[in-house]
CSV table of N, CA and C in Angstrom, one decimal:
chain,number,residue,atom,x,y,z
A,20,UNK,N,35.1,-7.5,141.7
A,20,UNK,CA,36.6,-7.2,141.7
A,20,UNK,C,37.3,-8.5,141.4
A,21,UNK,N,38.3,-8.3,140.4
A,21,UNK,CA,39.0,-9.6,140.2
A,21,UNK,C,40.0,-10.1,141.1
A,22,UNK,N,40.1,-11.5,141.3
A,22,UNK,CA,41.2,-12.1,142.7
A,22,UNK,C,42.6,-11.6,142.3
A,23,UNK,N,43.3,-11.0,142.8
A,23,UNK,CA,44.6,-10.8,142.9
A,23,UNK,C,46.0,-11.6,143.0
A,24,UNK,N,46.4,-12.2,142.2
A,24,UNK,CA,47.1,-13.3,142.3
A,24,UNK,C,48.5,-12.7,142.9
A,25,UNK,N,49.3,-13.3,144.2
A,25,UNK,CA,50.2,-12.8,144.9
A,25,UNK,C,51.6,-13.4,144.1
A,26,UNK,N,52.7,-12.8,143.6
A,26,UNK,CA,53.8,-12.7,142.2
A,26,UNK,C,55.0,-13.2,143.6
A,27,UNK,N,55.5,-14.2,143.2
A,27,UNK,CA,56.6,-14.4,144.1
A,27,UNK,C,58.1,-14.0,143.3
A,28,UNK,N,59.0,-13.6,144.3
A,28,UNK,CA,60.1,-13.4,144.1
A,28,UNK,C,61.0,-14.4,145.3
A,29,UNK,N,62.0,-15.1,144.1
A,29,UNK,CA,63.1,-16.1,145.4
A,29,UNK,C,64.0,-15.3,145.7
A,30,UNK,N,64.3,-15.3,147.0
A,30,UNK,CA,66.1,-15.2,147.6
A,30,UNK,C,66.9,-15.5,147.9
A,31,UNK,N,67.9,-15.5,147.9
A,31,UNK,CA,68.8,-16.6,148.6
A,31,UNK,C,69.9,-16.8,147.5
A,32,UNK,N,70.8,-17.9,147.9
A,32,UNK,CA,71.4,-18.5,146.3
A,32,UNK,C,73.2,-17.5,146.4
A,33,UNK,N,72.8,-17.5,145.3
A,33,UNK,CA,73.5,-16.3,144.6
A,33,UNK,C,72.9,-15.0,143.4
A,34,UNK,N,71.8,-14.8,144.4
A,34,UNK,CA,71.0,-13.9,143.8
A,34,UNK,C,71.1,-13.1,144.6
A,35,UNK,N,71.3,-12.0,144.3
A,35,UNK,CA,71.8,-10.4,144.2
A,35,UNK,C,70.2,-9.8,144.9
A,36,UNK,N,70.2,-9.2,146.5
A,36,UNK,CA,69.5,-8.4,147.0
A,36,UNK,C,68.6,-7.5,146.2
A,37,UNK,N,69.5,-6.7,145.6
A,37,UNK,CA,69.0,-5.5,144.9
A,37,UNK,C,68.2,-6.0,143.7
A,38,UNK,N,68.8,-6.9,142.9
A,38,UNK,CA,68.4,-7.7,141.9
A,38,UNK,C,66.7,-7.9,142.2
A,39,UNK,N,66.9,-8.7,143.2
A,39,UNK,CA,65.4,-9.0,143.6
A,39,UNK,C,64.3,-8.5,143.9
A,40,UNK,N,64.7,-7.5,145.0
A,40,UNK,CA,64.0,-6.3,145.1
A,40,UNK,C,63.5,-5.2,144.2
A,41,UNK,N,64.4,-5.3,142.7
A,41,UNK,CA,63.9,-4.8,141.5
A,41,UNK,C,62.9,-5.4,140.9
A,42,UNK,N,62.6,-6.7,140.9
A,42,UNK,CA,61.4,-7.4,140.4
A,42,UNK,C,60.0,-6.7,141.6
A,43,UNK,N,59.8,-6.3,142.6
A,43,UNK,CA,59.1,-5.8,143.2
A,43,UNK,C,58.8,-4.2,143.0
A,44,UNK,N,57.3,-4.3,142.9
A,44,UNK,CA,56.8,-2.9,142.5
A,44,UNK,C,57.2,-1.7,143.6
A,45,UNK,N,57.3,-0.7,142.7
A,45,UNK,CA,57.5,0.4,143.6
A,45,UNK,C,55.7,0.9,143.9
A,46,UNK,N,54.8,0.7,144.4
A,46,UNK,CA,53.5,0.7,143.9
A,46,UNK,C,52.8,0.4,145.6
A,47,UNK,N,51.5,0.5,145.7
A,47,UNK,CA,51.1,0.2,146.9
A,47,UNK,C,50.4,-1.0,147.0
A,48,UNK,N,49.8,-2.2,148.0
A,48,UNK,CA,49.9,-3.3,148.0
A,48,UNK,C,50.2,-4.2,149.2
A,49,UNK,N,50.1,-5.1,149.3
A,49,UNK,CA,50.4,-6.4,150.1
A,49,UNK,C,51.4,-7.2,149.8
A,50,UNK,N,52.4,-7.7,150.9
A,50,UNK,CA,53.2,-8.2,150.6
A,50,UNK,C,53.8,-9.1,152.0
A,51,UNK,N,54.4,-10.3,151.5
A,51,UNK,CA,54.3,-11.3,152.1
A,51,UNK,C,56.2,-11.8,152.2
A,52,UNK,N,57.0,-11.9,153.6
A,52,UNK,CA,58.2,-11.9,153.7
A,52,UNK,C,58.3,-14.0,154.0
A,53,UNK,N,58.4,-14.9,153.1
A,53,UNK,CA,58.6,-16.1,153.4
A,53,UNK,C,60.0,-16.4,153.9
A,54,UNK,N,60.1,-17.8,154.7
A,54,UNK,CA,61.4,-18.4,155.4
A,54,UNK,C,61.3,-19.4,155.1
A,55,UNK,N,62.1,-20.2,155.3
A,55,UNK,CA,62.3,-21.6,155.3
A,55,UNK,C,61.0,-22.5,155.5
A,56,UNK,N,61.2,-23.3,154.4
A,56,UNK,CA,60.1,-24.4,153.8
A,56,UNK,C,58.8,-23.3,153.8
A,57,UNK,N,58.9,-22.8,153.0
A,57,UNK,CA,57.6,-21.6,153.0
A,57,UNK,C,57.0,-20.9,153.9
A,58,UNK,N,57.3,-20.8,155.3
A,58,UNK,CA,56.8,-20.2,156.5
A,58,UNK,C,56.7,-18.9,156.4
A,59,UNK,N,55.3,-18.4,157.0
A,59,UNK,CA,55.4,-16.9,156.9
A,59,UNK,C,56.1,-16.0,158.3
A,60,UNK,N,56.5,-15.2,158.0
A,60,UNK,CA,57.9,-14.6,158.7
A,60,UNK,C,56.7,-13.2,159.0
A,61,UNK,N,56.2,-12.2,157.5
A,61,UNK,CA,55.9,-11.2,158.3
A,61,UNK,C,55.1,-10.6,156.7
A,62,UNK,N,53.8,-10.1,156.9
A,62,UNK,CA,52.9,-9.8,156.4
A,62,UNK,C,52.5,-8.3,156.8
A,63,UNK,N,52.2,-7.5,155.7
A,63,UNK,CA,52.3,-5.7,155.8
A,63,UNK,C,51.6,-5.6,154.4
A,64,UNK,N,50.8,-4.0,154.6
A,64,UNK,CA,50.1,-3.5,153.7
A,64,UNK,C,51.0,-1.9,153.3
A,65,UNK,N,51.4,-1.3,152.8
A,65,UNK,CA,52.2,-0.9,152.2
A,65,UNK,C,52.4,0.0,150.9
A,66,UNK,N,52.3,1.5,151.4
A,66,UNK,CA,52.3,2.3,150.0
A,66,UNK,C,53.6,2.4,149.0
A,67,UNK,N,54.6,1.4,148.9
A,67,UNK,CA,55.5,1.0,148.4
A,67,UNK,C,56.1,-0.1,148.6
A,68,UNK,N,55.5,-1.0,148.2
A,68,UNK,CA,56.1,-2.6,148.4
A,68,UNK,C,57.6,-2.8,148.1
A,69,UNK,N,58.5,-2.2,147.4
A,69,UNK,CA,59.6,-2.7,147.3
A,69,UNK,C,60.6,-1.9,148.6
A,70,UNK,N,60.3,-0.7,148.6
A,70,UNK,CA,60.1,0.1,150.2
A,70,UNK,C,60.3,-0.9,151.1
A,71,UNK,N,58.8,-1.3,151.4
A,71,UNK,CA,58.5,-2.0,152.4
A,71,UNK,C,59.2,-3.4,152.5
A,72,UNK,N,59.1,-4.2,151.4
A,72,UNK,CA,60.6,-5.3,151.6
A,72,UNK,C,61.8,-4.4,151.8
A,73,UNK,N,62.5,-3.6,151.5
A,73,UNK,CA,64.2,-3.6,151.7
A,73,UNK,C,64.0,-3.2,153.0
A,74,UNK,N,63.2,-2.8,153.7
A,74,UNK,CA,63.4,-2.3,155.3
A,74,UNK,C,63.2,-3.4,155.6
A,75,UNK,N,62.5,-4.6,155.8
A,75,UNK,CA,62.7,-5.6,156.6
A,75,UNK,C,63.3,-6.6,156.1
A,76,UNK,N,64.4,-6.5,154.9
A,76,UNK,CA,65.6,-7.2,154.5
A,76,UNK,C,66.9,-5.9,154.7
A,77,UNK,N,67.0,-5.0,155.8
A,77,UNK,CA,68.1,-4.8,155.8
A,77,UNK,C,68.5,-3.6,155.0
A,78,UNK,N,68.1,-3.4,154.0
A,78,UNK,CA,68.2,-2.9,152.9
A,78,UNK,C,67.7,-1.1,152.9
A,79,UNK,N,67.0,-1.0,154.1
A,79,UNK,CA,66.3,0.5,153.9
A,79,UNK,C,67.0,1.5,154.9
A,80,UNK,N,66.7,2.7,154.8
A,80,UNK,CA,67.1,3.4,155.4
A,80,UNK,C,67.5,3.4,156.7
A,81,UNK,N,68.7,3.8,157.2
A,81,UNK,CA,69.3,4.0,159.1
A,81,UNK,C,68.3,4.5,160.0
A,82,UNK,N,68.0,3.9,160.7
A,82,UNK,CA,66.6,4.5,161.8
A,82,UNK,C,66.7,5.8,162.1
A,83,UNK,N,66.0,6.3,162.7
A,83,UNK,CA,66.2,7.8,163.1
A,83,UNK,C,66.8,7.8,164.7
A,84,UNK,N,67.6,8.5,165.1
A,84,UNK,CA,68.5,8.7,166.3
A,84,UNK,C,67.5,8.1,167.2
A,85,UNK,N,67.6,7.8,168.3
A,85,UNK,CA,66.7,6.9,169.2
A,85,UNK,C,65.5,6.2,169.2
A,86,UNK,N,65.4,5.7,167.7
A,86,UNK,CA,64.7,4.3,167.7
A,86,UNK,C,65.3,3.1,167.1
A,87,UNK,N,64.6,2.1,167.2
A,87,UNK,CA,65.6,0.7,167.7
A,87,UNK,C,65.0,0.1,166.1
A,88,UNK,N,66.0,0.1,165.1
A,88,UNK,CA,66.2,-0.8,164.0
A,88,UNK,C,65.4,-1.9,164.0
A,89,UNK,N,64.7,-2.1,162.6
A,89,UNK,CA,63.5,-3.1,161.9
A,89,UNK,C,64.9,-4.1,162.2
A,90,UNK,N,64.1,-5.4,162.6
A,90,UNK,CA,64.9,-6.5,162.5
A,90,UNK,C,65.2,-7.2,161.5
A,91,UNK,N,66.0,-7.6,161.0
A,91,UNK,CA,66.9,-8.0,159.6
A,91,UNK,C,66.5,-9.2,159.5
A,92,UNK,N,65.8,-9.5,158.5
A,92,UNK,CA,65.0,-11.0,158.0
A,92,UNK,C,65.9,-11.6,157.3
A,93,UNK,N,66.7,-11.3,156.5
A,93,UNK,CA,67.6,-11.2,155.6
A,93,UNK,C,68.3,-13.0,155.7
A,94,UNK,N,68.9,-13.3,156.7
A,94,UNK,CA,69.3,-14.5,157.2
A,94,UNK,C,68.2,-15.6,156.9
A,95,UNK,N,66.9,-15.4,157.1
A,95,UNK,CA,66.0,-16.2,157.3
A,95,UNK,C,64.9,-16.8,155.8
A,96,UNK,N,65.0,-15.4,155.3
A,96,UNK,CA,64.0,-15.2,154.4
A,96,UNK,C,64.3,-15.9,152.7
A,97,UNK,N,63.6,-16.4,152.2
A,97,UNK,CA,63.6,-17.5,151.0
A,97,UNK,C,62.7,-16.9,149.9
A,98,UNK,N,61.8,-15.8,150.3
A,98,UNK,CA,61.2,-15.7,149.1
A,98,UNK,C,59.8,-14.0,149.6
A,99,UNK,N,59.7,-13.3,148.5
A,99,UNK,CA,58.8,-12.3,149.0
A,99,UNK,C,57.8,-12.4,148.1
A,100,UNK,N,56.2,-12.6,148.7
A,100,UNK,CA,55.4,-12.6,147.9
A,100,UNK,C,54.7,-11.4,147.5
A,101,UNK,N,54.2,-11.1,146.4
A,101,UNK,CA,53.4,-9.9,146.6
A,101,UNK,C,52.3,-9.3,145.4
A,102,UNK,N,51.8,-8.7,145.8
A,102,UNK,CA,50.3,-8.1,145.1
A,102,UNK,C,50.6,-6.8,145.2
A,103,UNK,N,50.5,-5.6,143.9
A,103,UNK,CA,50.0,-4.6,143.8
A,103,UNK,C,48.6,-4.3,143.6
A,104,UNK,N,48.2,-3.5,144.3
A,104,UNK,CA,46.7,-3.1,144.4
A,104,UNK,C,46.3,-1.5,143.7
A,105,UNK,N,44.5,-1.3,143.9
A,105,UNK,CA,44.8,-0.4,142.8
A,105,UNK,C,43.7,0.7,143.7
A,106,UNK,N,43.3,0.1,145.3
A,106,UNK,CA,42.4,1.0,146.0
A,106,UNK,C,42.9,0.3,147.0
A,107,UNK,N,42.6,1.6,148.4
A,107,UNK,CA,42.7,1.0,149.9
A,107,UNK,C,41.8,0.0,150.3
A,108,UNK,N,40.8,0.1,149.6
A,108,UNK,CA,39.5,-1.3,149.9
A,108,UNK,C,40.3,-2.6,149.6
A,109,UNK,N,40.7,-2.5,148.1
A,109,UNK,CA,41.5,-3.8,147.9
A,109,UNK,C,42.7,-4.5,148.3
A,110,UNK,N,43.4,-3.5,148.7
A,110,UNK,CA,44.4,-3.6,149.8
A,110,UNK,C,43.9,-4.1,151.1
A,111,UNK,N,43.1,-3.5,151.7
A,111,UNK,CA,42.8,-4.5,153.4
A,111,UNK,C,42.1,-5.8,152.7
A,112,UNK,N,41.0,-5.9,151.9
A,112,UNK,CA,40.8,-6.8,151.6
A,112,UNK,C,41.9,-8.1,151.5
A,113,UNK,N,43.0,-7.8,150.3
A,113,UNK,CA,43.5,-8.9,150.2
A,113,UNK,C,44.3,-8.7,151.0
A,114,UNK,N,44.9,-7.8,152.2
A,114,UNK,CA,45.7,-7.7,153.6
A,114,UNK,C,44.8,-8.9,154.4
A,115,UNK,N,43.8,-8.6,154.8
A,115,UNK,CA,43.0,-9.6,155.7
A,115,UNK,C,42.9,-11.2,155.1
A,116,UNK,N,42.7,-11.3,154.0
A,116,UNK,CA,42.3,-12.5,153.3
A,116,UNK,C,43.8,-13.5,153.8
A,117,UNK,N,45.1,-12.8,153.4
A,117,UNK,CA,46.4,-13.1,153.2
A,117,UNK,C,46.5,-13.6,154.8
A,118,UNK,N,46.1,-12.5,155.6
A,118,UNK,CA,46.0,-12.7,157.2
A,118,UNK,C,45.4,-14.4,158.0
A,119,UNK,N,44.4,-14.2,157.2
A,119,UNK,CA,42.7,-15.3,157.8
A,119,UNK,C,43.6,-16.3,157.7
A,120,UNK,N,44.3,-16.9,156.5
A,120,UNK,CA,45.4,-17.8,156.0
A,120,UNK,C,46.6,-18.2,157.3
A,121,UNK,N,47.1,-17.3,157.4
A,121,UNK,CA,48.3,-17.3,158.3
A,121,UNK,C,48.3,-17.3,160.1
A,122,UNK,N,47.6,-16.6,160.4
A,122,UNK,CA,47.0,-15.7,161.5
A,122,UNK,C,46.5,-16.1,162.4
A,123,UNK,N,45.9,-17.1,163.3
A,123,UNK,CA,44.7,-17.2,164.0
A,123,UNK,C,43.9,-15.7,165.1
A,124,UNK,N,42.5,-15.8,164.6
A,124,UNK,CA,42.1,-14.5,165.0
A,124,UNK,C,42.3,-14.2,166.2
A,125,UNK,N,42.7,-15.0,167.5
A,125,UNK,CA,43.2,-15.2,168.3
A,125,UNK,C,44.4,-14.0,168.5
A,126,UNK,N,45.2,-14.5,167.7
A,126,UNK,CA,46.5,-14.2,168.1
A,126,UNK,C,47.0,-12.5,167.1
A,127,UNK,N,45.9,-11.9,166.6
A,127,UNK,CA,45.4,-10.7,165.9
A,127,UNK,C,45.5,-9.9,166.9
A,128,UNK,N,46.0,-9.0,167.1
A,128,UNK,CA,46.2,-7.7,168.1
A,128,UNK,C,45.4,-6.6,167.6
A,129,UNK,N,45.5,-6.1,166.7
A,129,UNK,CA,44.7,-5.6,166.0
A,129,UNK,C,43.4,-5.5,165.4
A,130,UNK,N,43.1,-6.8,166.0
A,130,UNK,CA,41.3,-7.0,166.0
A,130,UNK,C,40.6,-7.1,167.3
A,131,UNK,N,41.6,-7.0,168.5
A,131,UNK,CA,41.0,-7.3,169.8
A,131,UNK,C,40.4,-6.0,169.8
A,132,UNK,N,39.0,-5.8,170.9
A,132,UNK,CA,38.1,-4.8,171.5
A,132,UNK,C,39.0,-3.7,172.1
C-alpha cells in the first residue's frame, strides 16, 4: 500500500472559513485540526473529512436539543491537515500511525484493557 501523504490547509489571516473548508474532501479519511506553532489540537477518523472539520470549527450543524455543543477550535486553530483514504484498513492505519506521533500510549483511552 502506498504512504499517504497528509495535504495541509492554512487558516487564519483573512482567509474565508468556507473558502478553506472547500479545499478539503468531502470523502472518508484522517484528519488532523493544528494550533499555534503547529501543535496538534485534535485528530479524528471520519466518513467526511470536510464534515468532520466544520464541526469542530464551528461551522457544522446546531446540536440536537440536550446535548452540549463540539467545542469551537476556531479561535485556536492555524491549519487542517488531512488524508483521504480509500478502505477502513487504511484509515485506522494511517489514524494510528498519525496517533503513535502525537499521543503517548499512555494517555490513549481507547487502547486501555
Amino acid at each position: 500500500m502506498p504512504s499517504t501523504a497528509l495535504q495541509t490547509v492554512t487558516l487564519g489571516g483573512d482567509r474565508d472559513l468556507a473558502a478553506a473548508l472547500g479545499e478539503v474532501p468531502a470523502q472518508p479519511g484522517v484528519a488532523q485540526i493544528l494550533g499555534p506553532d503547529g501543535r496538534n489540537l485534535v485528530i479524528g477518523r471520519a466518513s467526511n473529512l470536510r464534515r468532520w472539520a466544520a464541526s469542530h470549527l464551528g461551522s457544522g450543524p446546531p446540536p440536537k436539543k440536550g446535548e452540549r455543543p463540539r467545542t469551537d477550535l476556531r479561535p485556536l486553530a492555524t491549519a487542517i491537515r488531512h488524508a483521504a483514504t480509500r478502505s477502513a484498513f487504511q484509515q485506522r492505519l494511517l489514524y494510528e500511525r498519525l496517533m503513535a506521533r502525537h499521543v503517548p500510549l499512555r494517555a490513549r483511552g481507547d487502547l486501555h484493557p
